[in-house]
mmCIF file of N, CA, C and O in Angstrom:
data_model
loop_
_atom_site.group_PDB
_atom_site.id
_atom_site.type_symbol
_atom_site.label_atom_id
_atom_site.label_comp_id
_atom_site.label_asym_id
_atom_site.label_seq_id
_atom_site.Cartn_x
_atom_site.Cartn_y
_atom_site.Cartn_z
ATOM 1 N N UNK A 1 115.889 88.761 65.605
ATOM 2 C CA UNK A 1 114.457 88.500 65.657
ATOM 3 C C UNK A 1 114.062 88.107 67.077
ATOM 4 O O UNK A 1 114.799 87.418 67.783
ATOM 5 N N UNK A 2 112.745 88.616 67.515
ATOM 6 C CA UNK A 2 112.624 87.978 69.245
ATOM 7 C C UNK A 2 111.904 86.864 68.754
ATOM 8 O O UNK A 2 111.245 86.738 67.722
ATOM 9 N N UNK A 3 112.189 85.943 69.835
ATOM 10 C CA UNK A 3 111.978 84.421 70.634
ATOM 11 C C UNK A 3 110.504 84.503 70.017
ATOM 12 O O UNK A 3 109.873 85.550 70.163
ATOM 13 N N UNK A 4 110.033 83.597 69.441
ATOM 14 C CA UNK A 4 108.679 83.112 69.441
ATOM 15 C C UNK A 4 107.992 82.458 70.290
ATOM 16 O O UNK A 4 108.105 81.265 70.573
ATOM 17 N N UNK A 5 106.876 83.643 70.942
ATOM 18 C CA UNK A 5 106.378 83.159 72.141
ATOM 19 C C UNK A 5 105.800 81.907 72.137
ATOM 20 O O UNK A 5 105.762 81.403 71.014
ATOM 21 N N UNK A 6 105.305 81.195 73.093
ATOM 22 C CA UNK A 6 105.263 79.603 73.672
ATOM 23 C C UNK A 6 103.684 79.563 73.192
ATOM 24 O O UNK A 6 103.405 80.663 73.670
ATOM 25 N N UNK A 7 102.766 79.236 72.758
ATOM 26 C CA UNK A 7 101.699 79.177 72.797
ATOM 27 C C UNK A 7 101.307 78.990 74.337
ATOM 28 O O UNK A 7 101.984 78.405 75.182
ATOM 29 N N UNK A 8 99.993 79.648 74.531
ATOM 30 C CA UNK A 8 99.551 79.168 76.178
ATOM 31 C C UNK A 8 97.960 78.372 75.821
ATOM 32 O O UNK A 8 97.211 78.519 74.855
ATOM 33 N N UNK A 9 97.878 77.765 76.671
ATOM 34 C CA UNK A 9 96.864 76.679 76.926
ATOM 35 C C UNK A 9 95.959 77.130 78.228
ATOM 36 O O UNK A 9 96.384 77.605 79.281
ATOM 37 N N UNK A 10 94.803 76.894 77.918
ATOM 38 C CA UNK A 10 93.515 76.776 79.539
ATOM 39 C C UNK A 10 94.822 76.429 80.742
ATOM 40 O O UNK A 10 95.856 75.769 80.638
ATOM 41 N N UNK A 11 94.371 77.016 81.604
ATOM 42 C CA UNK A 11 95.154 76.523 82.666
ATOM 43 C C UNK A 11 96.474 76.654 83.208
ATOM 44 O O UNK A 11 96.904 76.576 84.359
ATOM 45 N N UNK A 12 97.102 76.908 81.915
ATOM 46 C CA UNK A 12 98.829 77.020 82.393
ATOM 47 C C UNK A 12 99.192 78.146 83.229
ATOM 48 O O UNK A 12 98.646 79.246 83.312
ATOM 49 N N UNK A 13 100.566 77.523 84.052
ATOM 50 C CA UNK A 13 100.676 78.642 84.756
ATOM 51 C C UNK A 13 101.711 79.820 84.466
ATOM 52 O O UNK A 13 102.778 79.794 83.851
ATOM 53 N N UNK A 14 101.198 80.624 84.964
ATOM 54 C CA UNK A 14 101.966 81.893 83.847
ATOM 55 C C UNK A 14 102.258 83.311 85.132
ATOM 56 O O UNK A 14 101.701 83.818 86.106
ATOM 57 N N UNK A 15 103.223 83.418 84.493
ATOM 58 C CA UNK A 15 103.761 84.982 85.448
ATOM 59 C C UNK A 15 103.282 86.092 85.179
ATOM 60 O O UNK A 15 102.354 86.249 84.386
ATOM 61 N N UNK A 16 103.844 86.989 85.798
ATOM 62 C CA UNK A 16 103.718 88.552 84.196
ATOM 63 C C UNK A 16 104.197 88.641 83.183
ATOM 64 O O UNK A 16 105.319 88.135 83.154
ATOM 65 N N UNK A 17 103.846 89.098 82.209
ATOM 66 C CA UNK A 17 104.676 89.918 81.097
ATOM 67 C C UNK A 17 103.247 90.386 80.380
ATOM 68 O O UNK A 17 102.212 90.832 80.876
ATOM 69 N N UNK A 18 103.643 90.081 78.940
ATOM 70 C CA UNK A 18 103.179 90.756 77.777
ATOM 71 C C UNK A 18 101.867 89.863 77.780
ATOM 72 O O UNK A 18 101.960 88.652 77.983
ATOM 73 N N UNK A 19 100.723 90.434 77.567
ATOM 74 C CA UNK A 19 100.024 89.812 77.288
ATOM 75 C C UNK A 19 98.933 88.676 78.583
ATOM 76 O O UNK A 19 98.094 87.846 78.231
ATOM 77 N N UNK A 20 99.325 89.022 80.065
ATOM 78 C CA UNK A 20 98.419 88.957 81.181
ATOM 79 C C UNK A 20 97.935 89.801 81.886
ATOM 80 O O UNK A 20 98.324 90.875 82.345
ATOM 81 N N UNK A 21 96.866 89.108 81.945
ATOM 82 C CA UNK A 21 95.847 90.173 82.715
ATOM 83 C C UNK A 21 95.669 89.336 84.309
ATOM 84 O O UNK A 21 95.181 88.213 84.434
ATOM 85 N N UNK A 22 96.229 90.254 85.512
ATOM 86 C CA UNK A 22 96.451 89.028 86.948
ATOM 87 C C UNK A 22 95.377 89.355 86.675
ATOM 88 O O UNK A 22 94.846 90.159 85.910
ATOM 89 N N UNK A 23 94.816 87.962 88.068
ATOM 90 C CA UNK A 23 93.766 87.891 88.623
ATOM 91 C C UNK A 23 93.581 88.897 89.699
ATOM 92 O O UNK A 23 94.385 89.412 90.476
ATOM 93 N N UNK A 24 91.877 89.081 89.477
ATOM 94 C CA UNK A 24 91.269 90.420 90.061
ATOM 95 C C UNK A 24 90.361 89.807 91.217
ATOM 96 O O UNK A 24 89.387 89.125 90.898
ATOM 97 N N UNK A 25 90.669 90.042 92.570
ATOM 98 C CA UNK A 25 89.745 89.486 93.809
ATOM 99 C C UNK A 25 88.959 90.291 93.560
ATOM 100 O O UNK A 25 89.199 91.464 93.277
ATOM 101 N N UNK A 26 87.229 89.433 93.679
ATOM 102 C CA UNK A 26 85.973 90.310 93.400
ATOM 103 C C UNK A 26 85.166 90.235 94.523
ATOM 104 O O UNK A 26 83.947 90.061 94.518
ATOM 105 N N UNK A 27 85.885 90.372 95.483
ATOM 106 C CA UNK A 27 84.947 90.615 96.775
ATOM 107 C C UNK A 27 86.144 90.267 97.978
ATOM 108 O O UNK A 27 86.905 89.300 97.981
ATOM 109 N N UNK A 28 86.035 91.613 99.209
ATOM 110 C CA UNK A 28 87.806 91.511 100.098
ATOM 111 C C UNK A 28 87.421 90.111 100.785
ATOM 112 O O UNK A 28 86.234 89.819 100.641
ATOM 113 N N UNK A 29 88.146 89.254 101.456
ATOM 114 C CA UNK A 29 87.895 88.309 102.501
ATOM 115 C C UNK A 29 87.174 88.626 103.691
ATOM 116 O O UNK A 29 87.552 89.473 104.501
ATOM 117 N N UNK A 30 86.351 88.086 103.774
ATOM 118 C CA UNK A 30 85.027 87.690 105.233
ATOM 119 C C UNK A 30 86.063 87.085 106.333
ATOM 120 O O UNK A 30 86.077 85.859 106.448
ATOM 121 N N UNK A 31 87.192 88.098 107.397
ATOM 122 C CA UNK A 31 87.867 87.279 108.561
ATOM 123 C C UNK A 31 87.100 86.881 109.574
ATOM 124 O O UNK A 31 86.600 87.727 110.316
ATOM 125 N N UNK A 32 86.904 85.651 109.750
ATOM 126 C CA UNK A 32 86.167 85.562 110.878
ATOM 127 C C UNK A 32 87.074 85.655 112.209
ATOM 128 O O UNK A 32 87.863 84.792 112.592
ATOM 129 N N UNK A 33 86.693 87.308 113.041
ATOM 130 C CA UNK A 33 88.059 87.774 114.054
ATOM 131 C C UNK A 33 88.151 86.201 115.433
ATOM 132 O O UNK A 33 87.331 85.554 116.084
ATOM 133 N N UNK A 34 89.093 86.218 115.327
ATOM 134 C CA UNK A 34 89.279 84.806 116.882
ATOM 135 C C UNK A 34 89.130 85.820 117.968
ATOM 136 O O UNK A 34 89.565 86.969 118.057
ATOM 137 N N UNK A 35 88.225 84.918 118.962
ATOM 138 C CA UNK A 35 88.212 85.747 120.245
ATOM 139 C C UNK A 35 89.413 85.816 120.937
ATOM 140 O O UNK A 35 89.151 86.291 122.042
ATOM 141 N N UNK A 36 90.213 85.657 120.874
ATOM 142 C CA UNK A 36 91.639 85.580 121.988
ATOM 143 C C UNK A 36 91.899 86.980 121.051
ATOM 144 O O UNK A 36 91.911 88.028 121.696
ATOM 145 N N UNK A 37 92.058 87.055 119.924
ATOM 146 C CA UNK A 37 92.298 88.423 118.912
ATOM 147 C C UNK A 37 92.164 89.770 119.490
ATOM 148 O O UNK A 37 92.828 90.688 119.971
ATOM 149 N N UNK A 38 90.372 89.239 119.049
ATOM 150 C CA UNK A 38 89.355 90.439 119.914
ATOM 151 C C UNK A 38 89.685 90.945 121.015
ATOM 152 O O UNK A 38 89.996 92.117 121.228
ATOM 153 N N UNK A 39 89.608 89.756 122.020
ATOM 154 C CA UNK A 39 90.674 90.360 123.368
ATOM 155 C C UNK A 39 91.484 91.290 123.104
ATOM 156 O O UNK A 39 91.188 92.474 123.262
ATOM 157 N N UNK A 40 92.380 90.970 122.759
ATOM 158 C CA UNK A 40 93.656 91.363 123.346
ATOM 159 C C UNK A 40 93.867 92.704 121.866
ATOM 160 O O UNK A 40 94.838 93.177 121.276
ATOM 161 N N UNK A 41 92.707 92.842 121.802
ATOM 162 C CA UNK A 41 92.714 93.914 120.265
ATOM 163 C C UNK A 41 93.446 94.051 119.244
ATOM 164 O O UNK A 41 93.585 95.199 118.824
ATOM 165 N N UNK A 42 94.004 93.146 118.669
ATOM 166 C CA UNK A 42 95.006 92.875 117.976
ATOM 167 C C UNK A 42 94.927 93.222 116.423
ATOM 168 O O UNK A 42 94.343 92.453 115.659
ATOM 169 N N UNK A 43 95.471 94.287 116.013
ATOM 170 C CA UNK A 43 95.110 94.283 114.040
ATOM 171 C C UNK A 43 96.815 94.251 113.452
ATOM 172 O O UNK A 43 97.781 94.060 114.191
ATOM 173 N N UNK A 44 96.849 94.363 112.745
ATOM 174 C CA UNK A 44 98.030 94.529 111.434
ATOM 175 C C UNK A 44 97.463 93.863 110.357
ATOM 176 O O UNK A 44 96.353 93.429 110.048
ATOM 177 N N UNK A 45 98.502 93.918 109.917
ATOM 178 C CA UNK A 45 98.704 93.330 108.318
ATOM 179 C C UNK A 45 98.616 91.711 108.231
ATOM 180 O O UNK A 45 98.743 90.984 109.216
ATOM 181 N N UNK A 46 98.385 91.261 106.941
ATOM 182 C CA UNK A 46 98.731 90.012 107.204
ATOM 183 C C UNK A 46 98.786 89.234 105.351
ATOM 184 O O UNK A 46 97.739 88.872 104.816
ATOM 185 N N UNK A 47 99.799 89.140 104.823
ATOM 186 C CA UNK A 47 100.416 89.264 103.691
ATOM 187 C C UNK A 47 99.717 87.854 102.895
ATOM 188 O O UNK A 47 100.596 87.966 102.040
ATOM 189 N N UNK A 48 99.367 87.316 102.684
ATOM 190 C CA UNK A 48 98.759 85.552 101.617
ATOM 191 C C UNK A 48 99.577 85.727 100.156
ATOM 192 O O UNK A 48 99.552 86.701 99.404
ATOM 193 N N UNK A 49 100.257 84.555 100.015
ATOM 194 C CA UNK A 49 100.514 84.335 98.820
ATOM 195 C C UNK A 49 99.463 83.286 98.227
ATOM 196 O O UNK A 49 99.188 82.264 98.855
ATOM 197 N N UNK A 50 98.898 83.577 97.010
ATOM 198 C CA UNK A 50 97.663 82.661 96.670
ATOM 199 C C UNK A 50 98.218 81.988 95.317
ATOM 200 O O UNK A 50 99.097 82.571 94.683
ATOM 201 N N UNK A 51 97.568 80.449 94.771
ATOM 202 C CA UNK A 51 97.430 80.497 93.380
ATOM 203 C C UNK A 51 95.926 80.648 93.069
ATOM 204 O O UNK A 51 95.043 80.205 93.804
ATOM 205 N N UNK A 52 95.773 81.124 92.241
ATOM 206 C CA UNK A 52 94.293 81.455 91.754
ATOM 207 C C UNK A 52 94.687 80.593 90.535
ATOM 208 O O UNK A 52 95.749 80.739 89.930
ATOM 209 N N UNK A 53 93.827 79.767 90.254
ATOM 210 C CA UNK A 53 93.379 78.777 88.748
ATOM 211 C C UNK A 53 92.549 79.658 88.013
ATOM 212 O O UNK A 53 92.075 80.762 88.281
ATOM 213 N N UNK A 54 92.466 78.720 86.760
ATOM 214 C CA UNK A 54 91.423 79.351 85.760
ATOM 215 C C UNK A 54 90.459 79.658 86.070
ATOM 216 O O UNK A 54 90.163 80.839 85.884
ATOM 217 N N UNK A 55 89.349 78.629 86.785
ATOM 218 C CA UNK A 55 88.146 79.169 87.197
ATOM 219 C C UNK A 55 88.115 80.380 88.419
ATOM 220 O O UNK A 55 87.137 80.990 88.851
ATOM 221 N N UNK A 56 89.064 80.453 88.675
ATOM 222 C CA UNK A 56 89.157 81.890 89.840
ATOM 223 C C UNK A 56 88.809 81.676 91.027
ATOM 224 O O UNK A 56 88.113 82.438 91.698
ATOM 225 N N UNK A 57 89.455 80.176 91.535
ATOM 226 C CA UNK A 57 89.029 79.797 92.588
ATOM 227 C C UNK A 57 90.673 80.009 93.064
ATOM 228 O O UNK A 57 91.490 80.068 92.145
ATOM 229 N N UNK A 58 91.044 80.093 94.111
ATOM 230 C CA UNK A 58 92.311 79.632 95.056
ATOM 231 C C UNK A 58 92.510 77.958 95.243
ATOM 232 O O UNK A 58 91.594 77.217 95.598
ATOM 233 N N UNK A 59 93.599 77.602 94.999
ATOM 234 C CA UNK A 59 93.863 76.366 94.913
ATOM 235 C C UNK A 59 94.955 75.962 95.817
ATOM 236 O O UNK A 59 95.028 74.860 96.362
ATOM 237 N N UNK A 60 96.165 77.344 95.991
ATOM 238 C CA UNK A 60 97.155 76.605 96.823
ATOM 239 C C UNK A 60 96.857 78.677 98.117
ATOM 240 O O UNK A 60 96.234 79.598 97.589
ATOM 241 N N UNK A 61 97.362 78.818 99.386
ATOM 242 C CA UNK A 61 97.492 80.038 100.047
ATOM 243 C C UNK A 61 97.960 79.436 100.760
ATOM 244 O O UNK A 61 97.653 78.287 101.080
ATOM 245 N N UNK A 62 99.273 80.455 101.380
ATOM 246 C CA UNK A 62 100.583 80.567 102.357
ATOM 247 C C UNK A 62 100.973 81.861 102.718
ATOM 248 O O UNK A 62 101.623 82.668 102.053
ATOM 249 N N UNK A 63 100.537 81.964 103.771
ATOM 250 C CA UNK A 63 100.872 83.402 104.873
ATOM 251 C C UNK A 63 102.494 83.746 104.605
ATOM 252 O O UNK A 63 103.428 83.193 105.186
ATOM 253 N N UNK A 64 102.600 84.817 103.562
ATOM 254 C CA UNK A 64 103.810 85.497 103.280
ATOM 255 C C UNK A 64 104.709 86.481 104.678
ATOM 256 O O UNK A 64 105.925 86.523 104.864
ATOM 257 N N UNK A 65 103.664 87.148 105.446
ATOM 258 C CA UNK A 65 104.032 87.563 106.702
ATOM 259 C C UNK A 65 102.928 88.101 106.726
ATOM 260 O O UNK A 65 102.073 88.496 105.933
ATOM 261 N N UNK A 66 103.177 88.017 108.231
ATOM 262 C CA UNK A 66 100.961 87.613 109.177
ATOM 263 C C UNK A 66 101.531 88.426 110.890
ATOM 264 O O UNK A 66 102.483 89.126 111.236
ATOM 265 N N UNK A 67 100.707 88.020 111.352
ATOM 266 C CA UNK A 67 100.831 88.856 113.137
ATOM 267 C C UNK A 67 101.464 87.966 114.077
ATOM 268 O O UNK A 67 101.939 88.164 115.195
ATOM 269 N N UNK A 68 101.379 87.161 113.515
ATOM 270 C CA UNK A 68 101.727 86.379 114.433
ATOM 271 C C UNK A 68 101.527 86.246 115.707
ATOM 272 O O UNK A 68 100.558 86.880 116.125
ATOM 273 N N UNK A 69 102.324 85.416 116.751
ATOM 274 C CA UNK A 69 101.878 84.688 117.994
ATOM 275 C C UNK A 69 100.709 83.585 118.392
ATOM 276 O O UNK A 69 100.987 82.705 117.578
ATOM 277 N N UNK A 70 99.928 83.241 118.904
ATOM 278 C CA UNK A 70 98.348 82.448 118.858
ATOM 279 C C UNK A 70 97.789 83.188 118.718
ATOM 280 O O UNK A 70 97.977 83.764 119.789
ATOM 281 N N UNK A 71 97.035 83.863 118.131
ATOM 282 C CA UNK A 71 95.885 84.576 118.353
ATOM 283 C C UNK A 71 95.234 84.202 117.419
ATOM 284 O O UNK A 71 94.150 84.723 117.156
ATOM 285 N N UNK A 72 95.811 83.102 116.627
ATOM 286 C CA UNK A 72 94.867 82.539 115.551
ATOM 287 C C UNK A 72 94.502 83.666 114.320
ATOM 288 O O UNK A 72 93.884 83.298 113.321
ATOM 289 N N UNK A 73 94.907 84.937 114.481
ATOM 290 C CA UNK A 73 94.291 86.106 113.196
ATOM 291 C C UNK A 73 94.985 85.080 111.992
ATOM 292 O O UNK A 73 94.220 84.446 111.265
ATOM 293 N N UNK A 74 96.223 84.979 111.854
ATOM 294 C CA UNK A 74 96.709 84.743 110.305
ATOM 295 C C UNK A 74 95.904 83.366 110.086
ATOM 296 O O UNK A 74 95.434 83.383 108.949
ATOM 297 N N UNK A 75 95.618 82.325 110.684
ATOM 298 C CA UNK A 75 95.157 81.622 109.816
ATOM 299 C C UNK A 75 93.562 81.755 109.648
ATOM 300 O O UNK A 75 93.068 80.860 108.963
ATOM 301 N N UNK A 76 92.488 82.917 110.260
ATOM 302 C CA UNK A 76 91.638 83.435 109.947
ATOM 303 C C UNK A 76 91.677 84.275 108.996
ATOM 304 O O UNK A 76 90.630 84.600 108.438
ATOM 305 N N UNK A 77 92.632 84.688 108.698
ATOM 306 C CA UNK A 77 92.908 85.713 107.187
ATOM 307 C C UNK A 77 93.178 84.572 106.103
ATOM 308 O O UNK A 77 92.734 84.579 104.954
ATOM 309 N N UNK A 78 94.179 83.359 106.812
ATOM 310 C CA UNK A 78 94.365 82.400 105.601
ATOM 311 C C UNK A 78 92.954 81.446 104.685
ATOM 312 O O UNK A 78 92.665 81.109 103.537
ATOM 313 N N UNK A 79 92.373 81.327 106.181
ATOM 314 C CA UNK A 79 90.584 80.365 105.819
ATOM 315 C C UNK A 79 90.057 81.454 104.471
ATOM 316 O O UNK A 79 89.673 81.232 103.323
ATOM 317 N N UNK A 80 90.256 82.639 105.241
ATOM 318 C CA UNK A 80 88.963 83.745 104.224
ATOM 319 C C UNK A 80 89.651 83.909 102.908
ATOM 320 O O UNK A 80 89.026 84.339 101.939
ATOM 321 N N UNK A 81 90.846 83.602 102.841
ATOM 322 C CA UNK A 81 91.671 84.110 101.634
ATOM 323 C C UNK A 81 91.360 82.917 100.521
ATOM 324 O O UNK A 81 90.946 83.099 99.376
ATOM 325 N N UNK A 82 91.676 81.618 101.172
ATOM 326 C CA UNK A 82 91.254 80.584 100.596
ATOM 327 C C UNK A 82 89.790 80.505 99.779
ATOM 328 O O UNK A 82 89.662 79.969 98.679
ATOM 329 N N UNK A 83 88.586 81.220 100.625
ATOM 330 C CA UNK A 83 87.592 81.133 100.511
ATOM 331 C C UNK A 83 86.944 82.116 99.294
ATOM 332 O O UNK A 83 85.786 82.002 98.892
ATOM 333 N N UNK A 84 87.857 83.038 98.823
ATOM 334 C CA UNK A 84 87.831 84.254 98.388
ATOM 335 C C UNK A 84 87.553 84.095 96.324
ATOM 336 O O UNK A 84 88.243 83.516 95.485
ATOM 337 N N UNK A 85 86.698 84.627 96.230
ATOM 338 C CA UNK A 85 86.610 84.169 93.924
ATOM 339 C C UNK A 85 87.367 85.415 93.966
ATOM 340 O O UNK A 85 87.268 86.398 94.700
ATOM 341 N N UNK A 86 88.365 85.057 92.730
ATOM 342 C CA UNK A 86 88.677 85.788 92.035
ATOM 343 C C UNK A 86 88.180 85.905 90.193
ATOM 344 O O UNK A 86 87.585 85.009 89.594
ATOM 345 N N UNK A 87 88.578 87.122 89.639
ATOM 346 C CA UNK A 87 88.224 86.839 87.747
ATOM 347 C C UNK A 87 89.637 86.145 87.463
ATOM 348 O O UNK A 87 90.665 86.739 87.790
ATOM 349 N N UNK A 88 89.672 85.280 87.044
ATOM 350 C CA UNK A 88 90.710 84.421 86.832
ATOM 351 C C UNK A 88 92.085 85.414 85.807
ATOM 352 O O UNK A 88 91.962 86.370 85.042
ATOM 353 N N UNK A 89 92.854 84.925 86.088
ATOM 354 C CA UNK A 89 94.063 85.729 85.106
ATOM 355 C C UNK A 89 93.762 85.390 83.657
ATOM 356 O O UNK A 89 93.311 84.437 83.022
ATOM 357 N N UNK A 90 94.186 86.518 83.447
ATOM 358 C CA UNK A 90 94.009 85.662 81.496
ATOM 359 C C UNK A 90 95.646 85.985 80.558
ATOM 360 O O UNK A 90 96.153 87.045 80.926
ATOM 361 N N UNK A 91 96.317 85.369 79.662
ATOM 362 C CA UNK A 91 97.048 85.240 78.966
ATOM 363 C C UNK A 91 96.344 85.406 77.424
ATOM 364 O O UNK A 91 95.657 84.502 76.948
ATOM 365 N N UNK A 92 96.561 86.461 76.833
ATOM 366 C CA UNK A 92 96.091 86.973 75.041
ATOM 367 C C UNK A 92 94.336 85.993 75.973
ATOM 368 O O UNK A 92 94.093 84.830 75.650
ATOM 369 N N UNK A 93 93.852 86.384 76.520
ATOM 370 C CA UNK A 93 92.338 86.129 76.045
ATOM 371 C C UNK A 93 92.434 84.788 77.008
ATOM 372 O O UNK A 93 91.307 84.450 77.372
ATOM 373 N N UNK A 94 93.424 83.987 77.485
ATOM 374 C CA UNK A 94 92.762 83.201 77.311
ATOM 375 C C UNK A 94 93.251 82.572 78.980
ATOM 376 O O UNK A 94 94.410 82.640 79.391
ATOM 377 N N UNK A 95 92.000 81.926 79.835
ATOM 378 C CA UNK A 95 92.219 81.357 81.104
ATOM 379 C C UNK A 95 93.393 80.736 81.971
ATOM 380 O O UNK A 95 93.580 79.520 81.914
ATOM 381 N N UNK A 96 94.260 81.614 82.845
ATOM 382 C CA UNK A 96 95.046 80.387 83.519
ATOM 383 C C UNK A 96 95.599 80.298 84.694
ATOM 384 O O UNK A 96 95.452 81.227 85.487
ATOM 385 N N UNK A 97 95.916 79.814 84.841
ATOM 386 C CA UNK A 97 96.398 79.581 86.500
ATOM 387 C C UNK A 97 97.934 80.880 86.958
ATOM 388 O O UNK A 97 98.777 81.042 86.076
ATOM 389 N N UNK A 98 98.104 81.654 88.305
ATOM 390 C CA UNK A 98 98.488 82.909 88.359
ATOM 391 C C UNK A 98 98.329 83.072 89.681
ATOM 392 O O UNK A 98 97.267 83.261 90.275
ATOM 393 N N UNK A 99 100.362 82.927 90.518
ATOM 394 C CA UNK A 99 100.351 83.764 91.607
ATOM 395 C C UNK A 99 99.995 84.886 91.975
ATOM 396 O O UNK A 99 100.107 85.841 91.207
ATOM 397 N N UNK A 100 99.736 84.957 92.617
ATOM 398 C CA UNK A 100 99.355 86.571 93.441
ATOM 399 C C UNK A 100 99.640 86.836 94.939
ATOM 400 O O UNK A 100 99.933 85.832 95.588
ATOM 401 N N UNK A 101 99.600 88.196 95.699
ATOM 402 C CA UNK A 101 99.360 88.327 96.447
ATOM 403 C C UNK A 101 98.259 88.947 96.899
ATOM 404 O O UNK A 101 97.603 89.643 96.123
ATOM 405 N N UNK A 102 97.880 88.788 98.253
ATOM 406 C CA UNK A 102 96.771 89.542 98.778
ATOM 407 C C UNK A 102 97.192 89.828 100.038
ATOM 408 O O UNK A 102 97.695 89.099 100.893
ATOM 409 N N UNK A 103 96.773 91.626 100.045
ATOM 410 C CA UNK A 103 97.000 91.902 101.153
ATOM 411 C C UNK A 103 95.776 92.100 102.384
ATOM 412 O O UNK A 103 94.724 92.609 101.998
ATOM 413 N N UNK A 104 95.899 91.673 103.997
ATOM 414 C CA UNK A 104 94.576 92.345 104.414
ATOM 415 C C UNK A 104 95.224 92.957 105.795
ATOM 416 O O UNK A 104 96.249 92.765 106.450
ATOM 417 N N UNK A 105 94.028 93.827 105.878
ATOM 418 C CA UNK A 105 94.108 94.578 107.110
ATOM 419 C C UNK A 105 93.408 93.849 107.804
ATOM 420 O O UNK A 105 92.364 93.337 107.401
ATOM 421 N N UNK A 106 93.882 93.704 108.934
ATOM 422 C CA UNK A 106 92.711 93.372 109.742
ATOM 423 C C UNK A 106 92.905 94.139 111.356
ATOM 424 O O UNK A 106 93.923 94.358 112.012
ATOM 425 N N UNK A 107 91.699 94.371 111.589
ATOM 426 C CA UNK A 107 90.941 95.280 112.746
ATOM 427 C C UNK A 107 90.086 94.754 113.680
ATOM 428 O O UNK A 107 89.196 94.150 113.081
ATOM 429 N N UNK A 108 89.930 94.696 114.960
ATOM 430 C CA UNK A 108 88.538 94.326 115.670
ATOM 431 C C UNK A 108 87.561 95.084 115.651
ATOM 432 O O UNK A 108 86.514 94.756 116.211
#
């Protein structure tokens, strides 16, 4: 017989499997570009690991791999990422907290 799943509760935090729906970013991040950036024209990638809560706000973000050097881009991708709603994850229906990643490009 399989394991009888755990009941889930508002809020809990939950991985993938059966029965989640991740959280969906509903609008990309607003980077505000750093002028030393701009200068020196600087784009790539820049990777955020986020938690998104129930209400679909970001609660915890940590630059997974970013551009690095000063140019200040990754933690201008980190501010906007932070800043960013998501539709919250759901488990059978119901609200909860859910790593993710987000990826951004960024360009001058």
């Amino acid at each position: 017989a399989a394991p009888a799943e755990e009941p889930v509760a508002r809020g809990d935090l939950v991985g993938p499997g059966p029965g989640v729906v991740e959280p969906v970013l509903i609008a990309p991040p607003r980077v505000t570009y750093p002028p030393i950036a701009r200068q020196q024209r600087l784009s790539g990638r820049v990777v955020v690991l986020v938690l998104v809560n129930e209400n679909g706000r970001v609660t915890e973000a940590r630059v997974q791999s970013g551009i690095g050097g000063r140019s200040g881009l990754d933690g201008s991708v980190l501010e906007a990422v932070r800043g960013s709603r998501f539709r919250a994850a759901t488990k059978n229906g119901i609200p909860v907290k859910m790593w993710r990643t987000v990826v951004v490009d960024v360009r001058p």
